[in-house]
Amino acid sequence: MTTLHFETALLPDGWANNVSVTVSPDGTIGQVIADSNPSETVVIPGAALPGMPNLHSHAFQRAMAGLGEVSGPARDDGEPDSFWTWRQVMYGFLDALTPDQIETIAFKLYVDMLKAGYTSVAEFHYVHHNPDGAPYDDRAETSRRTIAAAARAGIGITQLPVLYNHGGFGGQTPTDGQRRFLNNADGFIQIVSALYAENADNPHVRIGIAPHSLRAVTPELLGDVINALNGFDAKAPIHIHIAEQMKEVDDCLAWSGQRPVEWLLDHQSVDERWCLIHATHMTDAETDAMAKAGAVAGLCPATEANLGDGIFPAVRFAEQGGIWGIGSDSHISVNMKEELRWLEYGQRLIHRQRTVLAGGAERSTGRALYEAALNGGTRACARPIGVLAEGRRADLIVLNTENTPLAGRSGDALLDAWLFACDANPVSDVFVGGKQVVSDGIHAKQDKAEADMRAVMEKLISG
Ligand SMILES: [Zn+2]
């Protein structure tokens, strides 16, 4: 049992000073004691917070961040550049990517996530096969690579192998660009069962599934795979991309007569184990029904802005008691502050009001955003994280409060200053399962991660 002492920390009941946190050898929090007397022990200066879960990641896309910013050629149909042209860039990028490269990119990304204050990640992983589209001898090869990368970096991971079998609603034939993603039910369950067998006792790893979208699976396949999953674990998380683009909504209507969220809520038992990624385009009725179902809204404001998706109805969803968390998705940036700030700013711009997600009178917006994202991210990752309390993982971050704009602030004002006024990153120390992985802003393996990533990017760009 080790004990960490913090100058100040955000606990479930609010801010407390002189907080000691005991951590068992397996990385679980034992006791949390406020106003403790840390004699003979080093007190960690700054403000301690629960580490943030990143609930949506496609790690390999970090290596193509910034490559989709050149406008596409003028199109005869007059359509503007969109998500769908970005997707073509992504498919081209996948022509050569190897398992070694997938691991290297994920390792660098996860090191950067830790430095940004994310202590766990839900990896929505869909590049399963080799560049020809044939499965590797070990079908779970690339999933394992992201778990290995997480272990090397020291971040917790919820690995979500993606079920992808079709190129559009109603079981359409997939395109050549999708060949590395495709699995039928049997092939997919082989991956899931292999990962379950290996990681059952690992507190750093959770396994779930991610049906890619209603575009990529048929109702029959979706039902079959969820039934099989329940044989392993009836509480395993299920993530799905749901209503990112208006074209997706229109195609779903043409196929089924229903919108994607409406269809899903009508045809599956959607509850707290579900995380609906990019539920961007919903009617009021869908928004209210999704909130009532308890599914987490997986929001990725930086990516959603980058791809021109649209803006999630966060105010209405929150007013209905909806649970949401944040992810960095395509990793156009790896910056928690940017996700939370742009979530709030998007809503302010729509509603022409301030402090829209503060959730009541005289409440700190920064605190409300941070705690809401902890809560939703914890549910979506399906791991005991997100709160500094007995029985949870000892995943926490410490903000350096010596420099402006944090200097001289305390309590919720620290969160408001960080999320709305900071340009530099104030995260100084990061602990995962009680083990320190970032000290004074530095990850011990960051130079190795950077050098390896640079080599991969040079190779990928040069071909
Ligand atoms: Zn995604």
Short mmCIF file of C-alpha atoms and ligand atoms in Angstrom, two decimals:
data_model
loop_
_atom_site.label_atom_id
_atom_site.label_comp_id
_atom_site.label_asym_id
_atom_site.label_seq_id
_atom_site.Cartn_x
_atom_site.Cartn_y
_atom_site.Cartn_z
CA MET A 1 0.00 0.00 0.00
CA THR A 2 1.40 3.38 -0.97
CA THR A 3 0.05 6.78 -0.01
CA LEU A 4 -0.05 9.93 -2.11
CA HIS A 5 -0.56 13.34 -0.49
CA PHE A 6 -2.00 16.27 -2.38
CA GLU A 7 -2.15 19.93 -1.48
CA THR A 8 -5.71 20.13 -2.78
CA ALA A 9 -7.96 17.70 -4.64
CA LEU A 10 -11.41 17.46 -6.21
CA LEU A 11 -13.30 14.73 -4.34
CA PRO A 12 -16.87 13.50 -4.92
CA ASP A 13 -18.16 16.05 -2.39
CA GLY A 14 -16.08 18.91 -3.73
CA TRP A 15 -12.66 20.42 -3.15
CA ALA A 16 -10.62 19.43 -0.10
CA ASN A 17 -7.16 20.32 1.19
CA ASN A 18 -4.36 18.09 2.50
CA VAL A 19 -5.77 14.99 0.88
CA SER A 20 -4.10 11.63 1.32
CA VAL A 21 -4.96 8.78 -1.03
CA THR A 22 -3.88 5.22 -0.28
CA VAL A 23 -3.35 2.93 -3.24
CA SER A 24 -3.29 -0.87 -3.12
CA PRO A 25 -0.67 -2.81 -5.07
CA ASP A 26 -3.17 -3.51 -7.87
CA GLY A 27 -3.74 0.23 -8.39
CA THR A 28 -7.09 0.59 -6.60
CA ILE A 29 -7.80 3.45 -4.21
CA GLY A 30 -8.12 2.38 -0.59
CA GLN A 31 -8.86 5.37 1.61
CA VAL A 32 -9.20 9.03 0.72
CA ILE A 33 -8.73 11.31 3.72
CA ALA A 34 -9.12 15.09 3.65
CA ASP A 35 -7.38 17.40 6.14
CA SER A 36 -4.81 14.73 6.81
CA ASN A 37 -1.49 15.42 8.43
CA PRO A 38 1.17 14.33 5.97
CA SER A 39 4.13 14.34 8.33
CA GLU A 40 7.37 13.00 6.85
CA THR A 41 5.74 12.63 3.45
CA VAL A 42 6.19 14.63 0.29
CA VAL A 43 3.15 16.73 -0.45
CA ILE A 44 2.47 16.99 -4.17
CA PRO A 45 1.82 20.66 -4.91
CA GLY A 46 -0.96 21.81 -7.21
CA ALA A 47 -4.54 20.67 -7.67
CA ALA A 48 -5.38 16.97 -8.09
CA LEU A 49 -8.33 15.86 -10.21
CA PRO A 50 -9.63 12.51 -11.42
CA GLY A 51 -7.95 11.71 -14.77
CA MET A 52 -10.20 12.18 -17.78
CA PRO A 53 -11.36 9.21 -19.89
CA ASN A 54 -11.06 9.70 -23.64
CA LEU A 55 -14.11 7.76 -24.82
CA HIS A 56 -13.48 7.71 -28.56
CA SER A 57 -10.21 7.10 -30.39
CA HIS A 58 -9.12 5.81 -33.79
CA ALA A 59 -5.43 5.81 -32.93
CA PHE A 60 -4.01 5.32 -36.44
CA GLN A 61 -5.70 8.50 -37.63
CA ARG A 62 -3.27 10.56 -35.55
CA ALA A 63 -0.65 9.94 -38.23
CA MET A 64 -2.85 11.57 -40.89
CA ALA A 65 -3.90 14.58 -38.81
CA GLY A 66 -3.60 17.66 -40.97
CA LEU A 67 -3.49 15.77 -44.28
CA GLY A 68 -7.16 16.40 -45.01
CA GLU A 69 -6.98 20.20 -45.04
CA VAL A 70 -6.42 20.71 -48.78
CA SER A 71 -9.68 21.42 -50.55
CA GLY A 72 -10.82 18.76 -52.96
CA PRO A 73 -11.27 19.29 -56.70
CA ALA A 74 -14.36 21.15 -57.89
CA ARG A 75 -17.13 18.61 -58.30
CA ASP A 76 -19.57 18.38 -61.18
CA ASP A 77 -22.45 17.88 -58.75
CA GLY A 78 -21.56 21.11 -56.95
CA GLU A 79 -21.21 19.32 -53.60
CA PRO A 80 -18.73 20.99 -51.21
CA ASP A 81 -15.77 19.29 -49.55
CA SER A 82 -17.10 17.13 -46.74
CA PHE A 83 -16.64 14.21 -44.41
CA TRP A 84 -16.91 11.88 -47.37
CA THR A 85 -13.90 13.39 -49.18
CA TRP A 86 -11.90 13.24 -45.92
CA ARG A 87 -12.83 9.58 -45.70
CA GLN A 88 -11.25 8.96 -49.11
CA VAL A 89 -7.96 10.44 -47.82
CA MET A 90 -8.18 8.08 -44.86
CA TYR A 91 -8.79 5.02 -47.04
CA GLY A 92 -5.74 5.87 -49.17
CA PHE A 93 -3.66 6.13 -46.02
CA LEU A 94 -4.59 2.56 -45.08
CA ASP A 95 -3.07 1.01 -48.21
CA ALA A 96 0.21 0.24 -46.46
CA LEU A 97 -0.16 0.58 -42.68
CA THR A 98 1.50 -2.36 -40.83
CA PRO A 99 0.82 -3.73 -37.32
CA ASP A 100 4.17 -2.33 -36.16
CA GLN A 101 3.18 1.08 -37.43
CA ILE A 102 -0.26 0.85 -35.83
CA GLU A 103 1.41 0.13 -32.47
CA THR A 104 3.97 2.92 -32.88
CA ILE A 105 1.31 5.51 -33.74
CA ALA A 106 -0.90 4.38 -30.84
CA PHE A 107 2.04 4.47 -28.42
CA LYS A 108 2.92 8.05 -29.33
CA LEU A 109 -0.74 9.06 -29.21
CA TYR A 110 -1.27 7.52 -25.77
CA VAL A 111 1.84 9.22 -24.38
CA ASP A 112 0.44 12.51 -25.66
CA MET A 113 -2.97 11.71 -24.18
CA LEU A 114 -1.43 11.13 -20.76
CA LYS A 115 0.42 14.43 -20.94
CA ALA A 116 -2.88 16.10 -21.84
CA GLY A 117 -4.59 14.63 -18.76
CA TYR A 118 -6.39 11.63 -20.26
CA THR A 119 -5.78 8.52 -18.14
CA SER A 120 -7.86 6.01 -20.06
CA VAL A 121 -8.97 5.58 -23.63
CA ALA A 122 -11.73 3.71 -25.45
CA GLU A 123 -10.09 2.52 -28.67
CA PHE A 124 -12.72 2.08 -31.40
CA HIS A 125 -10.53 -0.18 -33.45
CA TYR A 126 -11.41 -1.13 -37.01
CA VAL A 127 -8.24 -1.81 -39.00
CA HIS A 128 -8.23 -5.57 -38.43
CA HIS A 129 -6.77 -7.06 -41.62
CA ASN A 130 -3.65 -6.78 -43.73
CA PRO A 131 -3.48 -4.29 -46.62
CA ASP A 132 -4.87 -6.89 -49.04
CA GLY A 133 -7.91 -7.35 -46.83
CA ALA A 134 -6.99 -10.87 -45.65
CA PRO A 135 -7.02 -11.56 -41.90
CA TYR A 136 -3.66 -11.86 -40.15
CA ASP A 137 -2.86 -15.37 -38.89
CA ASP A 138 -3.92 -14.02 -35.53
CA ARG A 139 -7.19 -12.22 -36.27
CA ALA A 140 -6.76 -10.09 -33.15
CA GLU A 141 -3.26 -8.97 -34.15
CA THR A 142 -3.94 -5.26 -34.53
CA SER A 143 -6.27 -5.09 -31.51
CA ARG A 144 -3.48 -6.56 -29.43
CA ARG A 145 -1.12 -3.94 -30.78
CA THR A 146 -3.21 -1.11 -29.37
CA ILE A 147 -3.44 -2.89 -26.00
CA ALA A 148 0.35 -3.32 -26.05
CA ALA A 149 0.79 0.37 -26.89
CA ALA A 150 -1.46 1.32 -23.97
CA ALA A 151 0.54 -0.89 -21.60
CA ARG A 152 3.83 0.65 -22.77
CA ALA A 153 2.51 4.19 -22.38
CA GLY A 154 0.77 3.40 -19.08
CA ILE A 155 -2.79 4.40 -19.99
CA GLY A 156 -5.89 2.33 -19.21
CA ILE A 157 -7.71 1.00 -22.27
CA THR A 158 -11.15 -0.19 -23.27
CA GLN A 159 -10.52 -2.07 -26.51
CA LEU A 160 -13.53 -2.10 -28.81
CA PRO A 161 -13.03 -4.30 -31.87
CA VAL A 162 -15.20 -2.88 -34.61
CA LEU A 163 -17.83 -4.92 -36.41
CA TYR A 164 -17.89 -3.73 -40.01
CA ASN A 165 -19.37 -5.82 -42.80
CA HIS A 166 -21.18 -3.58 -45.28
CA GLY A 167 -20.74 -0.42 -47.32
CA GLY A 168 -24.10 1.18 -46.62
CA PHE A 169 -27.58 0.72 -45.12
CA GLY A 170 -29.41 -2.48 -45.96
CA GLY A 171 -26.37 -4.70 -46.35
CA GLN A 172 -24.72 -2.93 -49.30
CA THR A 173 -21.51 -4.39 -50.72
CA PRO A 174 -18.46 -2.79 -49.11
CA THR A 175 -16.00 -0.76 -51.17
CA ASP A 176 -12.40 -1.72 -51.80
CA GLY A 177 -11.31 1.02 -49.37
CA GLN A 178 -13.11 -0.83 -46.58
CA ARG A 179 -11.36 -4.19 -47.13
CA ARG A 180 -9.21 -4.01 -44.00
CA PHE A 181 -12.23 -3.57 -41.73
CA LEU A 182 -14.51 -6.45 -42.72
CA ASN A 183 -15.60 -9.33 -40.51
CA ASN A 184 -18.60 -11.62 -40.48
CA ALA A 185 -20.03 -12.68 -37.12
CA ASP A 186 -17.74 -15.70 -36.69
CA GLY A 187 -14.54 -13.85 -37.57
CA PHE A 188 -15.50 -11.00 -35.31
CA ILE A 189 -16.33 -13.18 -32.33
CA GLN A 190 -12.96 -14.90 -32.72
CA ILE A 191 -11.32 -11.54 -32.09
CA VAL A 192 -13.53 -10.72 -29.12
CA SER A 193 -13.10 -14.12 -27.48
CA ALA A 194 -9.32 -14.03 -27.89
CA LEU A 195 -9.14 -10.60 -26.26
CA TYR A 196 -11.45 -11.65 -23.42
CA ALA A 197 -9.38 -14.74 -22.68
CA GLU A 198 -6.17 -12.74 -22.46
CA ASN A 199 -7.32 -9.73 -20.53
CA ALA A 200 -9.87 -11.08 -18.08
CA ASP A 201 -7.72 -10.35 -15.02
CA ASN A 202 -5.99 -7.20 -16.21
CA PRO A 203 -7.32 -4.13 -14.35
CA HIS A 204 -5.88 -1.83 -17.04
CA VAL A 205 -7.90 -3.42 -19.85
CA ARG A 206 -11.61 -3.79 -20.60
CA ILE A 207 -13.05 -5.38 -23.71
CA GLY A 208 -16.27 -4.34 -25.43
CA ILE A 209 -17.47 -4.10 -29.02
CA ALA A 210 -18.17 -1.38 -31.54
CA PRO A 211 -20.61 -2.06 -34.34
CA HIS A 212 -19.16 0.62 -36.64
CA SER A 213 -22.47 2.25 -37.62
CA LEU A 214 -25.88 1.29 -38.94
CA ARG A 215 -24.28 1.73 -42.38
CA ALA A 216 -21.83 -1.11 -41.72
CA VAL A 217 -24.00 -3.81 -40.13
CA THR A 218 -27.38 -5.38 -40.84
CA PRO A 219 -29.93 -5.71 -38.05
CA GLU A 220 -29.44 -9.51 -38.09
CA LEU A 221 -25.67 -9.26 -37.76
CA LEU A 222 -25.97 -6.69 -34.99
CA GLY A 223 -28.34 -8.91 -33.04
CA ASP A 224 -26.22 -12.03 -33.51
CA VAL A 225 -23.04 -10.36 -32.33
CA ILE A 226 -24.63 -8.75 -29.28
CA ASN A 227 -26.06 -12.14 -28.31
CA ALA A 228 -22.62 -13.68 -28.61
CA LEU A 229 -21.04 -10.83 -26.63
CA ASN A 230 -23.54 -11.36 -23.82
CA GLY A 231 -22.18 -14.89 -23.50
CA PHE A 232 -18.88 -13.35 -22.43
CA ASP A 233 -20.17 -10.37 -20.52
CA ALA A 234 -23.72 -9.01 -20.50
CA LYS A 235 -22.42 -5.65 -19.27
CA ALA A 236 -19.65 -5.18 -21.80
CA PRO A 237 -19.76 -1.74 -23.40
CA ILE A 238 -21.20 -1.28 -26.91
CA HIS A 239 -20.18 1.80 -28.89
CA ILE A 240 -21.56 2.82 -32.29
CA HIS A 241 -21.21 5.81 -34.65
CA ILE A 242 -24.81 6.88 -35.07
CA ALA A 243 -25.80 10.15 -36.75
CA GLU A 244 -22.67 12.05 -37.71
CA GLN A 245 -23.72 13.34 -41.10
CA MET A 246 -27.02 14.45 -42.64
CA LYS A 247 -26.38 12.06 -45.54
CA GLU A 248 -26.33 9.25 -42.98
CA VAL A 249 -29.69 10.38 -41.62
CA ASP A 250 -31.18 10.68 -45.13
CA ASP A 251 -29.87 7.25 -46.17
CA CYS A 252 -31.25 5.68 -42.98
CA LEU A 253 -34.65 7.26 -43.64
CA ALA A 254 -34.61 5.93 -47.21
CA TRP A 255 -33.71 2.45 -45.95
CA SER A 256 -35.96 2.13 -42.90
CA GLY A 257 -38.30 5.11 -42.72
CA GLN A 258 -36.60 6.03 -39.45
CA ARG A 259 -33.69 8.23 -38.43
CA PRO A 260 -30.59 6.44 -37.05
CA VAL A 261 -31.08 7.18 -33.33
CA GLU A 262 -34.80 6.54 -33.64
CA TRP A 263 -34.14 3.21 -35.37
CA LEU A 264 -31.57 2.09 -32.82
CA LEU A 265 -33.76 2.94 -29.83
CA ASP A 266 -36.65 1.05 -31.43
CA HIS A 267 -34.70 -2.07 -32.38
CA GLN A 268 -32.12 -2.60 -29.63
CA SER A 269 -32.28 -2.55 -25.83
CA VAL A 270 -30.27 0.64 -25.60
CA ASP A 271 -29.23 1.36 -22.02
CA GLU A 272 -26.25 2.44 -19.95
CA ARG A 273 -23.86 0.04 -21.63
CA TRP A 274 -24.29 1.86 -24.94
CA CYS A 275 -22.26 4.82 -26.10
CA LEU A 276 -23.63 6.63 -29.16
CA ILE A 277 -20.79 8.42 -30.91
CA HIS A 278 -21.67 11.57 -32.86
CA ALA A 279 -25.40 11.57 -32.11
CA THR A 280 -25.15 14.94 -33.81
CA HIS A 281 -28.32 15.00 -35.84
CA MET A 282 -31.35 14.26 -33.65
CA THR A 283 -34.89 15.56 -33.39
CA ASP A 284 -36.05 16.75 -29.98
CA ALA A 285 -37.89 13.47 -29.51
CA GLU A 286 -34.75 11.46 -30.27
CA THR A 287 -32.69 13.66 -27.93
CA ASP A 288 -35.12 13.13 -25.06
CA ALA A 289 -35.45 9.39 -25.68
CA MET A 290 -31.70 8.88 -25.84
CA ALA A 291 -31.22 10.78 -22.56
CA LYS A 292 -33.93 8.66 -20.93
CA ALA A 293 -32.33 5.42 -22.16
CA GLY A 294 -29.13 6.22 -20.25
CA ALA A 295 -26.85 5.78 -23.25
CA VAL A 296 -23.75 7.95 -23.18
CA ALA A 297 -23.43 10.60 -25.87
CA GLY A 298 -19.86 10.32 -27.14
CA LEU A 299 -18.92 13.87 -28.19
CA CYS A 300 -15.78 14.80 -30.10
CA PRO A 301 -16.15 18.54 -30.70
CA ALA A 302 -12.73 19.16 -32.30
CA THR A 303 -13.14 16.34 -34.82
CA GLU A 304 -16.81 17.13 -35.40
CA ALA A 305 -15.84 20.72 -36.21
CA ASN A 306 -12.91 19.61 -38.37
CA LEU A 307 -15.14 17.32 -40.40
CA GLY A 308 -17.97 19.81 -40.66
CA ASP A 309 -20.42 17.40 -39.01
CA GLY A 310 -22.72 19.74 -37.12
CA ILE A 311 -23.42 20.56 -33.49
CA PHE A 312 -24.88 18.16 -30.94
CA PRO A 313 -27.97 19.41 -29.03
CA ALA A 314 -26.08 19.39 -25.74
CA VAL A 315 -28.24 21.84 -23.80
CA ARG A 316 -31.47 19.97 -24.37
CA PHE A 317 -29.77 16.60 -23.82
CA ALA A 318 -28.28 17.75 -20.50
CA GLU A 319 -31.58 19.27 -19.38
CA GLN A 320 -33.17 15.87 -19.94
CA GLY A 321 -30.57 14.24 -17.69
CA GLY A 322 -28.48 12.91 -20.57
CA ILE A 323 -24.98 11.61 -19.86
CA TRP A 324 -22.11 12.64 -22.12
CA GLY A 325 -18.34 12.33 -22.35
CA ILE A 326 -15.57 13.43 -24.69
CA GLY A 327 -13.22 11.79 -27.13
CA SER A 328 -10.61 12.99 -29.56
CA ASP A 329 -11.72 10.61 -32.34
CA SER A 330 -9.57 11.48 -35.40
CA HIS A 331 -7.00 13.23 -33.15
CA ILE A 332 -6.88 16.36 -35.24
CA SER A 333 -5.75 17.65 -31.84
CA VAL A 334 -5.04 15.87 -28.55
CA ASN A 335 -6.24 18.46 -26.12
CA MET A 336 -8.93 17.93 -23.50
CA LYS A 337 -9.36 21.65 -22.95
CA GLU A 338 -10.15 22.13 -26.63
CA GLU A 339 -12.86 19.43 -26.57
CA LEU A 340 -14.60 20.87 -23.50
CA ARG A 341 -14.16 24.49 -24.48
CA TRP A 342 -15.53 23.95 -27.98
CA LEU A 343 -18.43 21.90 -26.70
CA GLU A 344 -19.47 24.88 -24.55
CA TYR A 345 -18.64 27.49 -27.19
CA GLY A 346 -20.63 25.72 -29.90
CA GLN A 347 -23.68 25.84 -27.63
CA ARG A 348 -23.07 29.49 -26.71
CA LEU A 349 -22.91 30.43 -30.37
CA ILE A 350 -26.17 28.61 -31.13
CA HIS A 351 -28.09 29.83 -28.10
CA ARG A 352 -26.43 33.27 -27.89
CA GLN A 353 -26.04 32.82 -24.15
CA ARG A 354 -23.15 32.25 -21.75
CA THR A 355 -22.48 29.43 -19.22
CA VAL A 356 -24.98 27.23 -21.04
CA LEU A 357 -23.73 23.88 -19.69
CA ALA A 358 -23.16 25.07 -16.10
CA GLY A 359 -26.36 23.25 -15.16
CA GLY A 360 -27.92 25.84 -12.87
CA ALA A 361 -27.46 29.20 -11.17
CA GLU A 362 -24.11 30.22 -9.69
CA ARG A 363 -22.29 27.10 -10.83
CA SER A 364 -18.85 26.92 -12.40
CA THR A 365 -19.04 25.97 -16.07
CA GLY A 366 -15.55 24.48 -15.94
CA ARG A 367 -16.43 22.23 -13.01
CA ALA A 368 -19.74 21.20 -14.57
CA LEU A 369 -18.08 20.33 -17.89
CA TYR A 370 -15.24 18.44 -16.24
CA GLU A 371 -17.44 16.36 -13.93
CA ALA A 372 -19.99 15.60 -16.63
CA ALA A 373 -17.24 14.36 -18.95
CA LEU A 374 -15.75 12.23 -16.15
CA ASN A 375 -19.11 10.65 -15.48
CA GLY A 376 -19.93 9.88 -19.10
CA GLY A 377 -16.40 8.77 -19.93
CA THR A 378 -16.40 6.38 -16.97
CA ARG A 379 -19.69 4.81 -18.05
CA ALA A 380 -18.51 4.50 -21.65
CA CYS A 381 -15.15 2.96 -20.73
CA ALA A 382 -16.93 0.61 -18.28
CA ARG A 383 -14.04 0.70 -15.86
CA PRO A 384 -13.99 1.84 -12.18
CA ILE A 385 -12.46 5.26 -12.83
CA GLY A 386 -13.56 8.91 -12.87
CA VAL A 387 -13.81 9.64 -9.12
CA LEU A 388 -11.22 9.84 -6.35
CA ALA A 389 -12.94 7.41 -4.01
CA GLU A 390 -12.42 4.02 -2.44
CA GLY A 391 -12.64 1.14 -4.90
CA ARG A 392 -11.92 3.24 -7.99
CA ARG A 393 -8.68 3.15 -9.94
CA ALA A 394 -6.06 5.59 -8.69
CA ASP A 395 -6.09 7.53 -11.95
CA LEU A 396 -5.47 11.20 -11.34
CA ILE A 397 -3.82 14.28 -12.73
CA VAL A 398 -2.28 17.30 -11.02
CA LEU A 399 -2.47 20.86 -12.35
CA ASN A 400 0.47 23.18 -11.81
CA THR A 401 -1.15 26.18 -10.11
CA GLU A 402 1.97 28.34 -9.87
CA ASN A 403 1.64 30.08 -13.21
CA THR A 404 -1.00 32.45 -14.50
CA PRO A 405 -3.83 32.19 -15.33
CA LEU A 406 -4.16 29.53 -12.59
CA ALA A 407 -1.98 31.32 -10.04
CA GLY A 408 -3.87 32.75 -7.12
CA ARG A 409 -7.03 30.79 -7.92
CA SER A 410 -8.51 27.93 -5.95
CA GLY A 411 -11.33 25.42 -6.23
CA ASP A 412 -13.63 25.67 -9.23
CA ALA A 413 -11.87 28.83 -10.44
CA LEU A 414 -8.90 26.63 -11.30
CA LEU A 415 -11.03 24.58 -13.66
CA ASP A 416 -12.56 27.67 -15.23
CA ALA A 417 -9.10 29.20 -15.72
CA TRP A 418 -7.71 26.01 -17.24
CA LEU A 419 -10.56 25.23 -19.59
CA PHE A 420 -11.31 28.78 -20.77
CA ALA A 421 -8.17 30.85 -20.27
CA CYS A 422 -5.12 28.59 -20.57
CA ASP A 423 -3.06 28.33 -23.71
CA ALA A 424 -0.19 26.33 -22.18
CA ASN A 425 -0.91 22.88 -20.75
CA PRO A 426 -0.89 23.04 -16.92
CA VAL A 427 -1.01 19.24 -16.38
CA SER A 428 2.19 18.54 -14.44
CA ASP A 429 1.80 15.06 -12.94
CA VAL A 430 -0.26 12.07 -14.02
CA PHE A 431 -0.89 8.83 -12.13
CA VAL A 432 -2.55 5.73 -13.55
CA GLY A 433 -3.38 2.91 -11.16
CA GLY A 434 -1.34 4.83 -8.59
CA LYS A 435 1.77 4.71 -10.77
CA GLN A 436 3.24 8.03 -11.84
CA VAL A 437 3.56 8.17 -15.63
CA VAL A 438 4.05 11.92 -16.15
CA SER A 439 6.30 13.99 -13.87
CA ASP A 440 6.59 17.74 -14.19
CA GLY A 441 4.98 17.53 -17.64
CA ILE A 442 7.37 14.85 -18.91
CA HIS A 443 6.57 11.25 -19.81
CA ALA A 444 9.60 9.02 -19.33
CA LYS A 445 9.17 7.47 -22.78
CA GLN A 446 8.26 10.60 -24.73
CA ASP A 447 11.55 10.88 -26.63
CA LYS A 448 11.35 7.28 -27.80
CA ALA A 449 7.69 7.74 -28.74
CA GLU A 450 8.52 10.88 -30.73
CA ALA A 451 11.47 9.35 -32.59
CA ASP A 452 9.55 6.21 -33.53
CA MET A 453 6.51 8.21 -34.63
CA ARG A 454 8.65 10.50 -36.77
CA ALA A 455 10.16 7.49 -38.55
CA VAL A 456 6.71 6.04 -39.23
CA MET A 457 5.35 9.30 -40.58
CA GLU A 458 8.31 9.83 -42.90
CA LYS A 459 7.86 6.29 -44.21
CA LEU A 460 4.11 6.68 -44.68
CA ILE A 461 4.37 10.02 -46.44
CA SER A 462 7.25 8.98 -48.70
CA GLY A 463 5.60 5.63 -49.38
ZN ZN B 1 -15.11 7.76 -34.83
#
